[in-house]
PDB file of C-alpha atoms in Angstrom:
ATOM      1  CA  MET A   1     112.452 -56.915  57.132  1.00 43.00           C
ATOM      2  CA  PHE A   2     108.676 -57.148  57.453  1.00 44.00           C
ATOM      3  CA  GLN A   3     107.119 -54.311  59.417  1.00 46.00           C
ATOM      4  CA  ARG A   4     104.104 -54.652  61.688  1.00 47.00           C
ATOM      5  CA  PRO A   5     102.142 -51.685  60.218  1.00 48.00           C
ATOM      6  CA  ALA A   6     102.074 -53.466  56.860  1.00 50.00           C
ATOM      7  CA  TYR A   7     100.737 -56.594  58.565  1.00 49.00           C
ATOM      8  CA  ALA A   8      97.939 -54.502  60.057  1.00 53.00           C
ATOM      9  CA  LEU A   9      96.966 -53.543  56.507  1.00 53.00           C
ATOM     10  CA  ILE A  10      96.889 -57.194  55.518  1.00 59.00           C
ATOM     11  CA  ALA A  11      94.789 -58.070  58.570  1.00 51.00           C
ATOM     12  CA  ALA A  12      92.297 -55.422  57.490  1.00 51.00           C
ATOM     13  CA  LEU A  13      92.248 -56.955  54.020  1.00 51.00           C
ATOM     14  CA  LEU A  14      91.340 -60.322  55.441  1.00 47.00           C
ATOM     15  CA  ALA A  15      88.287 -58.833  57.091  1.00 46.00           C
ATOM     16  CA  ALA A  16      86.847 -58.250  53.607  1.00 43.00           C
ATOM     17  CA  PRO A  17      85.628 -61.341  51.762  1.00 40.00           C
ATOM     18  CA  ALA A  18      88.478 -62.513  49.586  1.00 40.00           C
ATOM     19  CA  ALA A  19      86.159 -64.744  47.592  1.00 37.00           C
ATOM     20  CA  ALA A  20      84.832 -61.642  45.868  1.00 36.00           C
ATOM     21  CA  GLN A  21      88.360 -60.802  44.773  1.00 36.00           C
ATOM     22  CA  VAL A  22      89.679 -64.125  43.488  1.00 37.00           C
ATOM     23  CA  GLY A  23      88.152 -66.711  41.182  1.00 37.00           C
ATOM     24  CA  GLY A  24      87.385 -70.227  42.385  1.00 37.00           C
ATOM     25  CA  ILE A  25      90.204 -72.624  43.198  1.00 38.00           C
ATOM     26  CA  GLN A  26      89.882 -76.289  42.364  1.00 39.00           C
ATOM     27  CA  GLN A  27      89.907 -78.682  45.313  1.00 40.00           C
ATOM     28  CA  GLN A  28      92.821 -80.736  43.951  1.00 40.00           C
ATOM     29  CA  GLN A  29      94.959 -77.586  43.894  1.00 40.00           C
ATOM     30  CA  LEU A  30      94.167 -77.001  47.552  1.00 40.00           C
ATOM     31  CA  GLU A  31      95.242 -80.491  48.502  1.00 40.00           C
ATOM     32  CA  ASN A  32      98.686 -80.627  46.934  1.00 41.00           C
ATOM     33  CA  GLY A  33     102.164 -80.145  48.349  1.00 42.00           C
ATOM     34  CA  PHE A  34     103.011 -78.421  51.598  1.00 42.00           C
ATOM     35  CA  LEU A  35      99.565 -76.839  51.930  1.00 46.00           C
ATOM     36  CA  THR A  36      97.624 -79.964  52.942  1.00 47.00           C
ATOM     37  CA  ALA A  37      97.539 -79.781  56.777  1.00 49.00           C
ATOM     38  CA  THR A  38      96.813 -76.092  57.126  1.00 50.00           C
ATOM     39  CA  THR A  39      94.428 -76.171  54.189  1.00 50.00           C
ATOM     40  CA  ALA A  40      92.314 -78.786  55.970  1.00 50.00           C
ATOM     41  CA  GLN A  41      92.329 -76.683  59.132  1.00 53.00           C
ATOM     42  CA  LEU A  42      91.333 -73.492  57.303  1.00 49.00           C
ATOM     43  CA  GLY A  43      88.771 -75.394  55.238  1.00 52.00           C
ATOM     44  CA  ALA A  44      87.122 -76.485  58.472  1.00 52.00           C
ATOM     45  CA  GLN A  45      86.557 -72.777  59.177  1.00 58.00           C
ATOM     46  CA  ASN A  46      84.302 -72.600  56.098  1.00 59.00           C
ATOM     47  CA  LEU A  47      86.751 -70.461  54.130  1.00 61.00           C
ATOM     48  CA  THR A  48      86.737 -70.536  50.347  1.00 61.00           C
ATOM     49  CA  GLY A  49      89.781 -71.695  48.418  1.00 65.00           C
ATOM     50  CA  ALA A  50      90.795 -68.109  47.707  1.00 71.00           C
ATOM     51  CA  GLU A  51      90.538 -67.142  51.363  1.00 76.00           C
ATOM     52  CA  ILE A  52      92.623 -70.166  52.342  1.00 79.00           C
ATOM     53  CA  TYR A  53      95.445 -69.158  50.029  1.00 82.00           C
ATOM     54  CA  ILE A  54      95.358 -65.551  51.131  1.00 85.00           C
ATOM     55  CA  HIS A  55      95.435 -66.596  54.805  1.00 85.00           C
ATOM     56  CA  ARG A  56      98.354 -68.949  54.152  1.00 87.00           C
ATOM     57  CA  ALA A  57     100.287 -66.303  52.246  1.00 90.00           C
ATOM     58  CA  VAL A  58      99.691 -63.710  54.979  1.00 90.00           C
ATOM     59  CA  ASP A  59     100.776 -66.199  57.639  1.00 90.00           C
ATOM     60  CA  ALA A  60     104.009 -66.872  55.758  1.00 92.00           C
ATOM     61  CA  LEU A  61     104.513 -63.138  55.285  1.00 91.00           C
ATOM     62  CA  SER A  62     104.001 -62.417  58.976  1.00 91.00           C
ATOM     63  CA  GLU A  63     106.559 -65.114  59.817  1.00 92.00           C
ATOM     64  CA  GLY A  64     109.068 -63.418  57.521  1.00 93.00           C
ATOM     65  CA  ASP A  65     109.014 -66.345  55.081  1.00 94.00           C
ATOM     66  CA  PHE A  66     108.726 -64.246  51.936  1.00 95.00           C
ATOM     67  CA  LYS A  67     109.660 -67.031  49.523  1.00 95.00           C
ATOM     68  CA  ARG A  68     106.953 -69.309  50.899  1.00 94.00           C
ATOM     69  CA  SER A  69     104.396 -66.512  50.666  1.00 93.00           C
ATOM     70  CA  LEU A  70     105.252 -66.062  46.991  1.00 94.00           C
ATOM     71  CA  ALA A  71     105.174 -69.829  46.411  1.00 93.00           C
ATOM     72  CA  ILE A  72     101.666 -70.007  47.851  1.00 90.00           C
ATOM     73  CA  LEU A  73     100.478 -67.204  45.576  1.00 90.00           C
ATOM     74  CA  ARG A  74     102.346 -68.271  42.420  1.00 88.00           C
ATOM     75  CA  PRO A  75      99.756 -70.726  41.009  1.00 84.00           C
ATOM     76  CA  TYR A  76      97.183 -67.914  40.888  1.00 80.00           C
ATOM     77  CA  ARG A  77      99.386 -65.182  39.428  1.00 81.00           C
ATOM     78  CA  LEU A  78      97.404 -64.928  36.189  1.00 77.00           C
ATOM     79  CA  THR A  79      94.105 -64.382  38.014  1.00 79.00           C
ATOM     80  CA  ALA A  80      95.550 -62.417  40.911  1.00 82.00           C
ATOM     81  CA  SER A  81      93.254 -60.154  42.878  1.00 87.00           C
ATOM     82  CA  TYR A  82      94.361 -56.765  44.127  1.00 91.00           C
ATOM     83  CA  THR A  83      94.823 -58.302  47.596  1.00 91.00           C
ATOM     84  CA  HIS A  84      96.962 -61.066  46.121  1.00 90.00           C
ATOM     85  CA  MET A  85      99.107 -58.460  44.366  1.00 93.00           C
ATOM     86  CA  LEU A  86      99.571 -56.426  47.549  1.00 94.00           C
ATOM     87  CA  ILE A  87     100.690 -59.503  49.484  1.00 94.00           C
ATOM     88  CA  SER A  88     103.041 -60.424  46.661  1.00 95.00           C
ATOM     89  CA  GLY A  89     104.451 -56.887  46.688  1.00 95.00           C
ATOM     90  CA  LEU A  90     105.088 -57.051  50.419  1.00 95.00           C
ATOM     91  CA  ALA A  91     106.864 -60.393  49.979  1.00 96.00           C
ATOM     92  CA  HIS A  92     109.013 -59.027  47.147  1.00 96.00           C
ATOM     93  CA  LYS A  93     109.877 -56.006  49.257  1.00 95.00           C
ATOM     94  CA  GLY A  94     110.864 -58.325  52.100  1.00 95.00           C
ATOM     95  CA  LEU A  95     113.222 -60.101  49.714  1.00 96.00           C
ATOM     96  CA  GLY A  96     114.699 -56.787  48.598  1.00 95.00           C
ATOM     97  CA  ASP A  97     113.271 -57.058  45.068  1.00 96.00           C
ATOM     98  CA  TYR A  98     111.947 -53.510  44.928  1.00 95.00           C
ATOM     99  CA  ALA A  99     111.253 -53.507  41.191  1.00 96.00           C
ATOM    100  CA  ALA A 100     108.970 -56.553  41.539  1.00 96.00           C
ATOM    101  CA  ALA A 101     107.319 -55.024  44.619  1.00 96.00           C
ATOM    102  CA  ARG A 102     106.673 -51.791  42.703  1.00 96.00           C
ATOM    103  CA  LYS A 103     105.174 -53.764  39.814  1.00 96.00           C
ATOM    104  CA  ASP A 104     102.877 -55.665  42.198  1.00 95.00           C
ATOM    105  CA  TYR A 105     101.702 -52.510  43.988  1.00 96.00           C
ATOM    106  CA  GLU A 106     101.040 -50.788  40.669  1.00 96.00           C
ATOM    107  CA  GLY A 107      99.175 -53.895  39.488  1.00 94.00           C
ATOM    108  CA  ALA A 108      97.008 -53.801  42.600  1.00 95.00           C
ATOM    109  CA  LEU A 109      96.251 -50.140  41.919  1.00 95.00           C
ATOM    110  CA  HIS A 110      95.452 -50.962  38.305  1.00 94.00           C
ATOM    111  CA  LYS A 111      92.870 -53.496  39.496  1.00 93.00           C
ATOM    112  CA  ARG A 112      91.461 -51.185  42.190  1.00 94.00           C
ATOM    113  CA  ARG A 113      92.394 -47.573  41.600  1.00 91.00           C
ATOM    114  CA  ASN A 114      91.897 -46.184  45.121  1.00 89.00           C
ATOM    115  CA  TYR A 115      93.192 -49.218  47.002  1.00 93.00           C
ATOM    116  CA  LEU A 116      94.505 -47.512  50.112  1.00 93.00           C
ATOM    117  CA  ALA A 117      96.818 -50.289  51.303  1.00 94.00           C
ATOM    118  CA  ALA A 118      98.568 -50.429  47.907  1.00 95.00           C
ATOM    119  CA  GLN A 119      98.824 -46.634  47.700  1.00 95.00           C
ATOM    120  CA  ILE A 120     100.515 -46.482  51.092  1.00 95.00           C
ATOM    121  CA  ALA A 121     102.799 -49.430  50.335  1.00 95.00           C
ATOM    122  CA  LEU A 122     103.852 -47.902  47.004  1.00 96.00           C
ATOM    123  CA  ALA A 123     104.458 -44.495  48.580  1.00 95.00           C
ATOM    124  CA  GLU A 124     106.627 -46.054  51.308  1.00 94.00           C
ATOM    125  CA  LEU A 125     108.546 -48.072  48.735  1.00 95.00           C
ATOM    126  CA  GLU A 126     109.171 -45.037  46.536  1.00 94.00           C
ATOM    127  CA  ALA A 127     110.224 -42.951  49.532  1.00 93.00           C
ATOM    128  CA  GLY A 128     112.761 -45.503  50.722  1.00 90.00           C
ATOM    129  CA  HIS A 129     113.893 -47.283  47.591  1.00 90.00           C
ATOM    130  CA  GLY A 130     112.736 -45.417  44.540  1.00 86.00           C
ATOM    131  CA  ASP A 131     111.707 -42.084  43.151  1.00 89.00           C
ATOM    132  CA  ARG A 132     111.173 -39.573  45.948  1.00 91.00           C
ATOM    133  CA  ALA A 133     109.240 -37.276  43.592  1.00 92.00           C
ATOM    134  CA  VAL A 134     106.707 -40.069  43.033  1.00 93.00           C
ATOM    135  CA  ALA A 135     106.581 -40.636  46.799  1.00 93.00           C
ATOM    136  CA  LEU A 136     105.876 -36.938  47.348  1.00 94.00           C
ATOM    137  CA  GLN A 137     103.038 -37.016  44.811  1.00 94.00           C
ATOM    138  CA  LEU A 138     101.553 -40.113  46.434  1.00 94.00           C
ATOM    139  CA  LEU A 139     101.909 -38.489  49.856  1.00 94.00           C
ATOM    140  CA  GLN A 140     100.130 -35.402  48.566  1.00 95.00           C
ATOM    141  CA  ASP A 141      97.275 -37.596  47.273  1.00 94.00           C
ATOM    142  CA  LEU A 142      97.050 -39.503  50.558  1.00 93.00           C
ATOM    143  CA  THR A 143      97.102 -36.284  52.586  1.00 92.00           C
ATOM    144  CA  ALA A 144      94.328 -34.783  50.450  1.00 92.00           C
ATOM    145  CA  ARG A 145      92.300 -37.954  50.859  1.00 91.00           C
ATOM    146  CA  ARG A 146      92.840 -37.887  54.643  1.00 90.00           C
ATOM    147  CA  ASP A 147      91.879 -34.206  54.866  1.00 90.00           C
ATOM    148  CA  ALA A 148      88.751 -34.769  52.760  1.00 90.00           C
ATOM    149  CA  CYS A 149      87.619 -37.389  55.257  1.00 84.00           C
ATOM    150  CA  ALA A 150      87.595 -34.849  58.095  1.00 80.00           C
ATOM    151  CA  GLY A 151      87.388 -37.702  60.591  1.00 77.00           C
ATOM    152  CA  THR A 152      84.274 -39.276  59.094  1.00 86.00           C
ATOM    153  CA  CYS A 153      85.726 -41.993  56.843  1.00 87.00           C
ATOM    154  CA  PRO A 154      86.098 -45.564  57.994  1.00 89.00           C
ATOM    155  CA  ASP A 155      89.654 -45.407  56.582  1.00 87.00           C
ATOM    156  CA  GLN A 156      90.623 -42.380  58.691  1.00 89.00           C
ATOM    157  CA  ALA A 157      92.990 -44.235  61.052  1.00 89.00           C
ATOM    158  CA  GLU A 158      94.663 -46.127  58.201  1.00 91.00           C
ATOM    159  CA  LEU A 159      95.049 -42.904  56.208  1.00 90.00           C
ATOM    160  CA  ALA A 160      96.581 -41.048  59.145  1.00 90.00           C
ATOM    161  CA  SER A 161      98.966 -43.907  59.897  1.00 92.00           C
ATOM    162  CA  GLY A 162      99.941 -44.203  56.225  1.00 92.00           C
ATOM    163  CA  VAL A 163     100.617 -40.488  55.873  1.00 93.00           C
ATOM    164  CA  ASP A 164     102.797 -40.599  58.995  1.00 93.00           C
ATOM    165  CA  ARG A 165     104.761 -43.623  57.738  1.00 93.00           C
ATOM    166  CA  VAL A 166     105.346 -42.110  54.305  1.00 94.00           C
ATOM    167  CA  ASN A 167     106.486 -38.836  55.892  1.00 92.00           C
ATOM    168  CA  ALA A 168     108.904 -40.776  58.100  1.00 92.00           C
ATOM    169  CA  ALA A 169     110.231 -42.702  55.108  1.00 91.00           C
ATOM    170  CA  LEU A 170     110.759 -39.464  53.185  1.00 91.00           C
ATOM    171  CA  GLN A 171     112.696 -37.947  56.085  1.00 90.00           C
ATOM    172  CA  ALA A 172     114.980 -40.978  56.398  1.00 82.00           C
ATOM    173  CA  PRO A 173     118.320 -40.826  54.539  1.00 76.00           C
ATOM    174  CA  ALA A 174     117.863 -41.481  50.830  1.00 61.00           C
ATOM    175  CA  ARG A 175     118.760 -44.949  49.561  1.00 60.00           C
ATOM    176  CA  THR A 176     119.372 -45.794  45.958  1.00 53.00           C
ATOM    177  CA  ALA A 177     117.028 -48.073  44.085  1.00 47.00           C
ATOM    178  CA  PRO A 178     118.479 -51.430  42.973  1.00 47.00           C
TER     179      PRO A 178
END
């Protein structure tokens, strides 16, 4: 099931301008299907097309509607931003499709190498549903990054929380990957 700490990561993502991460979206695409009412509401908030879709996908994710979140993101899969890929990974994880979640997290890291939210999500996934050795390596990287901050980085709280969550996932009983 969807966990609140992951939603906090997504909320932090939304604070950054998504328009810089995703190419333009045509107006007719915004107006089709089940997106119409909320799209008009979000459009009134002067959000770009990309921001509207990311907000809608995060809303669906926070409601536990993982399939709807993926459906919202699907038309933009080929031009997906790193934020888009993280959200997609969280939705796949919520559906229990750990291989797809892993692929999305790795894709997000391919697009933005030090993307903290994706690093933490991948480490948690590997710790609970994958290769614990990979999770340990990711934890080591996150811990080194946290220690290098020495309390001065803007990401300090997120790093500390992520390290704690990955440690907890590693200490939980091992589960086999699907």
